[in-house]
Coordinates of C-alpha atoms and ligand atoms in Angstrom, one line a residue:
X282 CA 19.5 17.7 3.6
X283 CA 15.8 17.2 2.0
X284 CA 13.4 16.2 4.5
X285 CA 10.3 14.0 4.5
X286 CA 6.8 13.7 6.3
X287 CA 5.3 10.3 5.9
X288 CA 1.7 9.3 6.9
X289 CA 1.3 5.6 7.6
X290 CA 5.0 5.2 8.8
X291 CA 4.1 2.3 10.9
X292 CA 2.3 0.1 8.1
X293 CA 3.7 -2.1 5.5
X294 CA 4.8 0.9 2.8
X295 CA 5.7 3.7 5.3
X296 CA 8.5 1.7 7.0
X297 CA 10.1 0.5 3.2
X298 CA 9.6 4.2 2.2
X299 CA 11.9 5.5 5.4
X300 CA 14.6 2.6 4.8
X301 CA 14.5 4.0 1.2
X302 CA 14.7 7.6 1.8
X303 CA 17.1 7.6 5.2
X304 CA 19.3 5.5 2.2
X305 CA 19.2 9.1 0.2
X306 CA 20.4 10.9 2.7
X307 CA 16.9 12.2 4.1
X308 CA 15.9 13.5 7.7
X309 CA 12.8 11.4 7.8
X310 CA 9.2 12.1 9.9
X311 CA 6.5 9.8 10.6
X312 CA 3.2 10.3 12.0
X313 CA 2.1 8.0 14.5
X314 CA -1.4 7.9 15.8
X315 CA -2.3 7.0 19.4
X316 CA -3.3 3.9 20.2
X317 CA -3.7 1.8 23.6
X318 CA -0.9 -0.5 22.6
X319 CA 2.0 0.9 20.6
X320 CA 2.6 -1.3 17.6
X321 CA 6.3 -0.5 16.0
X322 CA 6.5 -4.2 14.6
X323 CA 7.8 -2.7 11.0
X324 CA 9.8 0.2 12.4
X325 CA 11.5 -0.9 15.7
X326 CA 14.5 -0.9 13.7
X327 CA 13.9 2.8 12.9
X328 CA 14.2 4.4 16.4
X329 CA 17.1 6.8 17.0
X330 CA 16.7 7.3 13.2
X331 CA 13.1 8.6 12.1
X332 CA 11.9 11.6 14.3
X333 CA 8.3 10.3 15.5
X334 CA 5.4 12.9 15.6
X335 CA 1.6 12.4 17.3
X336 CA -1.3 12.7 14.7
X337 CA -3.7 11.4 13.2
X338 CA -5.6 12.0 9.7
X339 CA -9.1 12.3 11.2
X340 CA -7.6 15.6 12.7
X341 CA -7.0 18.4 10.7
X342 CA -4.8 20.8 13.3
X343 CA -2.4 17.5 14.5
X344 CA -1.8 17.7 10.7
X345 CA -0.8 21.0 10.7
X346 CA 1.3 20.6 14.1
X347 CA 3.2 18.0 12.5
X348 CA 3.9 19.8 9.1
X349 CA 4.8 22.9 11.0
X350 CA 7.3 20.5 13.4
X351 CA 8.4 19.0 10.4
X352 CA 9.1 21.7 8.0
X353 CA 9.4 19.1 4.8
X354 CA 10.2 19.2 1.1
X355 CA 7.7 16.5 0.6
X356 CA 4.9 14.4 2.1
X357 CA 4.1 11.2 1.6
X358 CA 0.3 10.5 2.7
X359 CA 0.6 6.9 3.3
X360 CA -1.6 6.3 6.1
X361 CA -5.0 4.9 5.2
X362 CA -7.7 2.4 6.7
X363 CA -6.2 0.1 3.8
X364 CA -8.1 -3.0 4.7
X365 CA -10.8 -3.6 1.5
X366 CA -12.5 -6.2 3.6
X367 CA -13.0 -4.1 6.6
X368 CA -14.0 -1.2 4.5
X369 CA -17.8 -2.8 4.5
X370 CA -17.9 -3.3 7.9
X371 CA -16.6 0.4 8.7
X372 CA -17.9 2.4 5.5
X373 CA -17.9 5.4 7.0
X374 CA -14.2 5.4 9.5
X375 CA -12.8 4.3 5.7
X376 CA -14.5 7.3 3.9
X377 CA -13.1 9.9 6.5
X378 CA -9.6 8.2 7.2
X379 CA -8.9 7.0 3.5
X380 CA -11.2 9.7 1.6
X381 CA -11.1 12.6 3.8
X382 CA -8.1 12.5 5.5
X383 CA -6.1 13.0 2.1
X384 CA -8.1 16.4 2.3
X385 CA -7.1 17.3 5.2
X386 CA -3.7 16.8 4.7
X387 CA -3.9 19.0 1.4
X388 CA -6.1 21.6 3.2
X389 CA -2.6 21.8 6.1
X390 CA -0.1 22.0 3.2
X391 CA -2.1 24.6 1.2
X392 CA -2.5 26.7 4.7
X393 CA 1.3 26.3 5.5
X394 CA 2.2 27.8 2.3
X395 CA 5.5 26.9 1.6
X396 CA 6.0 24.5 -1.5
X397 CA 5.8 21.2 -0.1
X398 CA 5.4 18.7 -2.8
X399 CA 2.9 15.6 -2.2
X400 CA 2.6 12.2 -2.7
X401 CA -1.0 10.6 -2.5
X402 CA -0.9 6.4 -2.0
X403 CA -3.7 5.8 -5.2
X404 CA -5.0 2.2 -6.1
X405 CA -5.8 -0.5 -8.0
X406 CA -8.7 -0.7 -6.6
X407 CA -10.4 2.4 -8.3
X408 CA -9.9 0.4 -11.5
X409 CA -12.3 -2.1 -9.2
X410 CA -14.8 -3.9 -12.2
X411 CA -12.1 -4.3 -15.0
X412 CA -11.2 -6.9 -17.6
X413 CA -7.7 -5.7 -19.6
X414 CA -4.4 -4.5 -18.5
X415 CA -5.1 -0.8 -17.0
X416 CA -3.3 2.1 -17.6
X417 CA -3.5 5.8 -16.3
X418 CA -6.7 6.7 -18.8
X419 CA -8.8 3.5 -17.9
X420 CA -12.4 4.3 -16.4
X421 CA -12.8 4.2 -12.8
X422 CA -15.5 1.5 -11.2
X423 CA -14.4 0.8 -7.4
X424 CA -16.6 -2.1 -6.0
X425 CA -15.7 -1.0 -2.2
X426 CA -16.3 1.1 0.7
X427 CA -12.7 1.8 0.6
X428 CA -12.2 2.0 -3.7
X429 CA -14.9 5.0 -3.4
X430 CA -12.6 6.9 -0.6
X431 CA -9.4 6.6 -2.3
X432 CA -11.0 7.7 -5.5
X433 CA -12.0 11.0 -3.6
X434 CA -8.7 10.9 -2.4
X435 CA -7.2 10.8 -5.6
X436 CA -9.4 13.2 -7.3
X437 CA -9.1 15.7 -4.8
X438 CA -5.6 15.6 -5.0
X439 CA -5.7 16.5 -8.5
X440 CA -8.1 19.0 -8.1
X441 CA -5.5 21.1 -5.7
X442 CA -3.2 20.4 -8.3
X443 CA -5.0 22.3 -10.5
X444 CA -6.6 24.5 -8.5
X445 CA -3.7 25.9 -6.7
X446 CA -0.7 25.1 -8.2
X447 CA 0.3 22.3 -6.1
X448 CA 2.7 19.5 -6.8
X449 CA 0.7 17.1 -6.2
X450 CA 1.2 13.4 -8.0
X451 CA -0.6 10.1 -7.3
X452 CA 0.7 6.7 -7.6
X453 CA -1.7 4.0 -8.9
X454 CA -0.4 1.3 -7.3
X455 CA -1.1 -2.7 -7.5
X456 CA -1.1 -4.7 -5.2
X457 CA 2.2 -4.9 -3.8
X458 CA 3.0 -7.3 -0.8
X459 CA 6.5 -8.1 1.4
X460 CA 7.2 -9.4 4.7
X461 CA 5.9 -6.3 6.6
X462 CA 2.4 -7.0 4.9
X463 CA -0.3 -7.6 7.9
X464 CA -1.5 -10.3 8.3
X465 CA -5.0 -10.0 7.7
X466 CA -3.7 -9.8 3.2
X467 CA -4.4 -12.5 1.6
X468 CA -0.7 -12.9 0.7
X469 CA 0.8 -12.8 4.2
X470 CA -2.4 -15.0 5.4
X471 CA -0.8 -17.6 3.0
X472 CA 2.8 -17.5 3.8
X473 CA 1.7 -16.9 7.7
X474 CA -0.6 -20.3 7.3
X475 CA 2.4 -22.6 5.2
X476 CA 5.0 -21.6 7.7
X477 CA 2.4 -23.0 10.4
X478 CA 1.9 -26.0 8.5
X479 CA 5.7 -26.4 8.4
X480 CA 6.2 -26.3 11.2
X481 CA 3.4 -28.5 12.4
X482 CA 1.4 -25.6 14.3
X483 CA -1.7 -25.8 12.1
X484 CA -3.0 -28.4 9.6
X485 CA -5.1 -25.8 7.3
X486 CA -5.5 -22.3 5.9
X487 CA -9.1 -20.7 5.7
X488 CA -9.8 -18.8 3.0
X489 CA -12.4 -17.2 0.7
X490 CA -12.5 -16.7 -3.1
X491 CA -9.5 -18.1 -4.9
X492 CA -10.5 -17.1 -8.4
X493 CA -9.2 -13.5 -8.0
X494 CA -6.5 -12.7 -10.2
X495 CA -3.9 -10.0 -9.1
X496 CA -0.9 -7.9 -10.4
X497 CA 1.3 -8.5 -7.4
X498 CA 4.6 -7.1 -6.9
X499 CA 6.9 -6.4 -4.0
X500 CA 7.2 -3.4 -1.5
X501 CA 10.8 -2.5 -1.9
X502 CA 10.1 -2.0 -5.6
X503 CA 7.1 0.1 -5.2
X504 CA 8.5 2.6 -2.5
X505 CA 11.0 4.0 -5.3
X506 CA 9.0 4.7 -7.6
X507 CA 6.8 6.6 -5.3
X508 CA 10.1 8.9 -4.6
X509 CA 10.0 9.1 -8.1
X510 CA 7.1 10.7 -9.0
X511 CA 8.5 13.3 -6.6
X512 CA 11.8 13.7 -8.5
X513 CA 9.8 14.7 -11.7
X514 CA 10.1 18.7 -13.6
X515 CA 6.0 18.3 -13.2
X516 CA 3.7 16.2 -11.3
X517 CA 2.1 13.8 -12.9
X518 CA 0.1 10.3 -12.1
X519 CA 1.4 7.1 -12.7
X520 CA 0.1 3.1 -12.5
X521 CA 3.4 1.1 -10.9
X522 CA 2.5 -2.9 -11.6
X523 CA 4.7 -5.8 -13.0
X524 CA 2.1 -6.3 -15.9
X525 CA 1.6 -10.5 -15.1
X526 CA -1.7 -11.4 -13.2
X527 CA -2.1 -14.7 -11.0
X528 CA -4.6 -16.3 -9.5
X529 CA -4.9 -16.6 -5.6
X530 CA -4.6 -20.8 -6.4
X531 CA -1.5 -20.0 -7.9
X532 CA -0.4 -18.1 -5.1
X533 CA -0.6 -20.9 -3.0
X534 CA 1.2 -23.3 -5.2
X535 CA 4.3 -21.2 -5.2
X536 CA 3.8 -20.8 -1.2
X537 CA 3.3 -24.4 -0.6
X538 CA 6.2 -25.0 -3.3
X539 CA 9.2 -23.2 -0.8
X540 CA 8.1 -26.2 2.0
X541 CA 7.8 -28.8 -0.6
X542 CA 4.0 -29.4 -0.4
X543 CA 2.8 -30.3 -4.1
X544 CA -0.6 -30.7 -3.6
X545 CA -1.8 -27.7 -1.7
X546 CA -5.6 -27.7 -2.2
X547 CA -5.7 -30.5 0.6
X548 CA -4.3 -28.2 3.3
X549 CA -6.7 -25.4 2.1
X550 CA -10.5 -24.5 3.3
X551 CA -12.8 -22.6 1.8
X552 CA -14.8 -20.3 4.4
X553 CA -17.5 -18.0 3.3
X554 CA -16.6 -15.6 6.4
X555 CA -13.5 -14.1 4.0
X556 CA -16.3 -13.7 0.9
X557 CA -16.5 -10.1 -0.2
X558 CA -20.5 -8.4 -0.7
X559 CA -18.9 -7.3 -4.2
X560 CA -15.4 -8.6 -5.5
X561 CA -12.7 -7.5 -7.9
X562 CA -11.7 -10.4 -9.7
X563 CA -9.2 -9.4 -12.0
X564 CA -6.3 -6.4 -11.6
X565 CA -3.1 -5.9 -14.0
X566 CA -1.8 -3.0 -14.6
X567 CA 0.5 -1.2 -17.2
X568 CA 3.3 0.8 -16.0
X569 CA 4.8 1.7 -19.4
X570 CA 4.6 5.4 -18.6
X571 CA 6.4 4.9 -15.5
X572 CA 8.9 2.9 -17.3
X573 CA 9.4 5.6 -20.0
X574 CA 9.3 8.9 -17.3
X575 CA 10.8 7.5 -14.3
X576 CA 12.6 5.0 -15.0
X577 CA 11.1 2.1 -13.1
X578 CA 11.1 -1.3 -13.3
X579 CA 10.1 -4.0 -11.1
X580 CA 13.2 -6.3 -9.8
X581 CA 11.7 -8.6 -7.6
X582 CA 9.4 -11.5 -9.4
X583 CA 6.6 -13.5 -7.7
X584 CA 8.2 -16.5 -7.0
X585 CA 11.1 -14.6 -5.4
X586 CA 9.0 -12.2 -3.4
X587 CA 6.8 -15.4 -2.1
X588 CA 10.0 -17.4 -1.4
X589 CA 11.2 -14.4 1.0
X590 CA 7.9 -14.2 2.6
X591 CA 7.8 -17.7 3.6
X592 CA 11.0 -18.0 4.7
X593 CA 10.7 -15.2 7.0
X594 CA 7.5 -16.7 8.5
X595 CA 9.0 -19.2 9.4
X596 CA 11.9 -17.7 10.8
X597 CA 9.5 -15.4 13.1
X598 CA 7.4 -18.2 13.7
X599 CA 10.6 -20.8 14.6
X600 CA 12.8 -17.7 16.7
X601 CA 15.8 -18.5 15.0
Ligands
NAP992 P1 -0.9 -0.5 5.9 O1 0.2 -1.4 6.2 O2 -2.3 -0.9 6.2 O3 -0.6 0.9 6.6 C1 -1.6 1.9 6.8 C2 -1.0 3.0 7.7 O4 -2.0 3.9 7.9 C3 -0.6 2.5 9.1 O5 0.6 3.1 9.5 C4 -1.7 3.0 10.0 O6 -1.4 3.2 11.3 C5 -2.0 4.3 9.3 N1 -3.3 4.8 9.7 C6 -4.5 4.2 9.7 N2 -5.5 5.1 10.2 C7 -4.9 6.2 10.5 C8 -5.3 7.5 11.1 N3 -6.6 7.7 11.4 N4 -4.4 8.4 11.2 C9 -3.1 8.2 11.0 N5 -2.6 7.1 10.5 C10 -3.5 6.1 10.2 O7 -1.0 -0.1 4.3 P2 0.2 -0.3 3.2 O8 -0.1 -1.6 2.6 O9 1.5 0.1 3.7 O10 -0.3 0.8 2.1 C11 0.1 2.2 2.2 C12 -0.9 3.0 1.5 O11 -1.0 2.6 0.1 C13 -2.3 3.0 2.0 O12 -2.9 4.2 1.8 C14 -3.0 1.9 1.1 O13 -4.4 2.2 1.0 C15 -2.3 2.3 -0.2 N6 -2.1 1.2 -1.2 C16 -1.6 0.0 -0.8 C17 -1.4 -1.0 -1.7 C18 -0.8 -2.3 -1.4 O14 -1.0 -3.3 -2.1 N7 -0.2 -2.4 -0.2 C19 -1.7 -0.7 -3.1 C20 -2.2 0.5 -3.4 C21 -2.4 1.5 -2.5 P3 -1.6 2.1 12.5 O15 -0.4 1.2 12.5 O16 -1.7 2.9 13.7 O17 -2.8 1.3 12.1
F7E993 O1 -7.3 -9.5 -1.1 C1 -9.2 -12.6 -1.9 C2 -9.9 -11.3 -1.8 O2 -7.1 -8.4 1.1 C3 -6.8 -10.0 -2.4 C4 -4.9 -3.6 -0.2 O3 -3.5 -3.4 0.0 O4 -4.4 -4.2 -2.5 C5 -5.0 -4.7 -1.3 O5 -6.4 -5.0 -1.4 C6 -7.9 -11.0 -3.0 C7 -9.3 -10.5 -2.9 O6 -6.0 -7.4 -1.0 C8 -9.1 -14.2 1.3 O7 -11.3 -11.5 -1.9 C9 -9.5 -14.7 -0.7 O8 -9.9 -10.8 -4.1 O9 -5.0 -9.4 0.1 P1 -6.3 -8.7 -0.1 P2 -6.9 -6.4 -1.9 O10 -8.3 -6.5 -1.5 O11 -6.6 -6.7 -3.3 C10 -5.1 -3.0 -3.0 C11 -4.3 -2.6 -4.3 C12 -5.2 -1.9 -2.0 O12 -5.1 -0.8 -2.3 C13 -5.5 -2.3 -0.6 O13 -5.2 -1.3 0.3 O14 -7.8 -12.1 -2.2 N1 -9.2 -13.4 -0.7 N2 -9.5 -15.2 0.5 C14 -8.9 -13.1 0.5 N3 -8.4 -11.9 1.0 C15 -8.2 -11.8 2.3 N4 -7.7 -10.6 2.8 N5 -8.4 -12.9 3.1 C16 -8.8 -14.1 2.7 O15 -9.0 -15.0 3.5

């Protein structure tokens, strides 16, 4: 039986990425980090099935605790202050937790000296100031706090790739959302806001810049192909994406579309609060090497993936 360490098990990705791996037959770990109120929101329905460890990223010997506990065949480093937003108001908890704590998981694997093979949770957001469809060779220009980490991150996980022999891989990936996105993303801000409306517990969404355009796809999808890039002869990066931009307007049209609203733009405000100091406005992404090494293809389209979203809002929201 393979067995798997993930970072992040309690956000959005980490949960999808235990469903998907307890699927293949895995004995599946997840750090946890302390904190005064225990959220297990996305992975209630994984206790009695995922062994739970304490640690946290900032600290380099809970790492090694946990990968010694652990004993895996791969890691999955997951975990992240993932929030661009907040990565302006916290520049330097982002650089340590999302920069530096990739480090320090590479500097426990590298000290436990057992082949361990290593995912590291790369982004769109290094591609930051683009205009065309990115693939794996398109320059780097992150416009954030948090684009600058992960591109330490993901540099320095190719540098212990190279420099001792590590399988190390990193996935580029777009924006991805799901049902288990928090709330705080733009697209579960949106579904979150029309179930509301539907069901007559607010008359308005707030929200900032709608002219960003991004390659968003669904969660599910994305957690496979992670695996993936683990299953390869040699590690390699890869950009996962569907390839088809939309705007956040359009976004809301299809949101608005699963309660019957036509004309959205009433029920929407525009608050300067949710303004970013410097913005990415465009992100797409081509994933034909993925498609060609791994295998993988997106199944889930954005008005599918949107439909699901709302529908679950409103049955969290309803209790039914
Ligand atoms: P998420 O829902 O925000 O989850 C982040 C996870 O990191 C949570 O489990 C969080 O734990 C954990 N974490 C934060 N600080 C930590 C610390 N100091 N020590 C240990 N754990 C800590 O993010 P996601 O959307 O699933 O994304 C997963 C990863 O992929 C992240 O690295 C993100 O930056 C990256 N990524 C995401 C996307 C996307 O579109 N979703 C695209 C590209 C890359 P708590 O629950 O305790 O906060
Ligand atoms: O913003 C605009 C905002 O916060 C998307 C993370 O998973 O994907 C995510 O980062 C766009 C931006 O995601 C609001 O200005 C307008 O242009 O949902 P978001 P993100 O910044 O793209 C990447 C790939 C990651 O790696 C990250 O970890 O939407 N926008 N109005 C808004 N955004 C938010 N959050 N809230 C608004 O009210």
């Amino acid at each position: 039986m393979k067995k798997a360490l993930i970072t992040g098990i309690t956000g959005m990705d980490g949960s999808h990425l235990a469903d998907f791996l307890l699927e293949k037959g895995y004995k599946v770990y997840g750090i946890e980090r302390r904190t005064s109120t225990k959220n297990r929101t996305n992975i209630k329905h994984l206790e009695g099935k995922v062994t739970f460890l304490m640690g946290d990223l900032s600290d380099q010997n809970s790492l090694l605790r946990c990968l010694k506990e652990a004993d895996p065949d791969e890691v999955y480093n997951l975990a992240a202050q993932s929030f661009v937003g907040e990565s302006w108001n916290t520049p330097e908890q982002s650089a340590d937790i999302t920069g530096a704590g990739a480090l320090r998981m590479l500097e426990a694997i590298r000290v436990y000296e057992k082949k361990v093979k290593f995912y590291q949770a790369s982004t769109s957001e290094m591609f930051g100031k683009m205009e065309h469809l990115a693939n794996e060779n398109t320059k780097f220009h992150p416009r954030s706090p948090y684009g600058v980490a992960k591109l330490y991150a993901h540099w320095i996980t190719i540098n212990y790739r190279e420099s001792y022999d590590m399988f190390n891989v990193c996935g580029l990936l777009f924006n991805h959302e799901g049902e288990r996105r928090g709330k705080e993303f733009v697209s579960r801000k949106i579904t979150d806001g029309v179930a509301r409306i539907h069901l007559g517990l607010s008359d308005s969404i707030s929200l900032g810049n709608l002219d960003s355009k991004r390659d968003w796809g669904y969660a599910p999808d994305y957690v496979e192909a992670m695996w993936l890039m683990l299953q390869q002869d040699k590690p390699n990066d890869y950009v996962i994406a569907t390839g088809k931009d939309h705007t956040i307007g359009e976004f809301l049209s299809s949101a608005f579309n699963v309660i019957g609203i036509d004309d959205w733009k009433k029920y929407v405000k525009q608050d300067s609060r949710f303004m970013r100091p410097a913005e990415v406005y465009y992100l797409r992404g081509d994933s034909t090497k993925a498609k060609k090494e791994l295998g993988w293809t997106p199944t889930t389209t954005f008005d599918e993936m949107i439909t699901k979203m709302v529908k679950n809002d409103i049955k969290l929201l309803s209790g039914s």
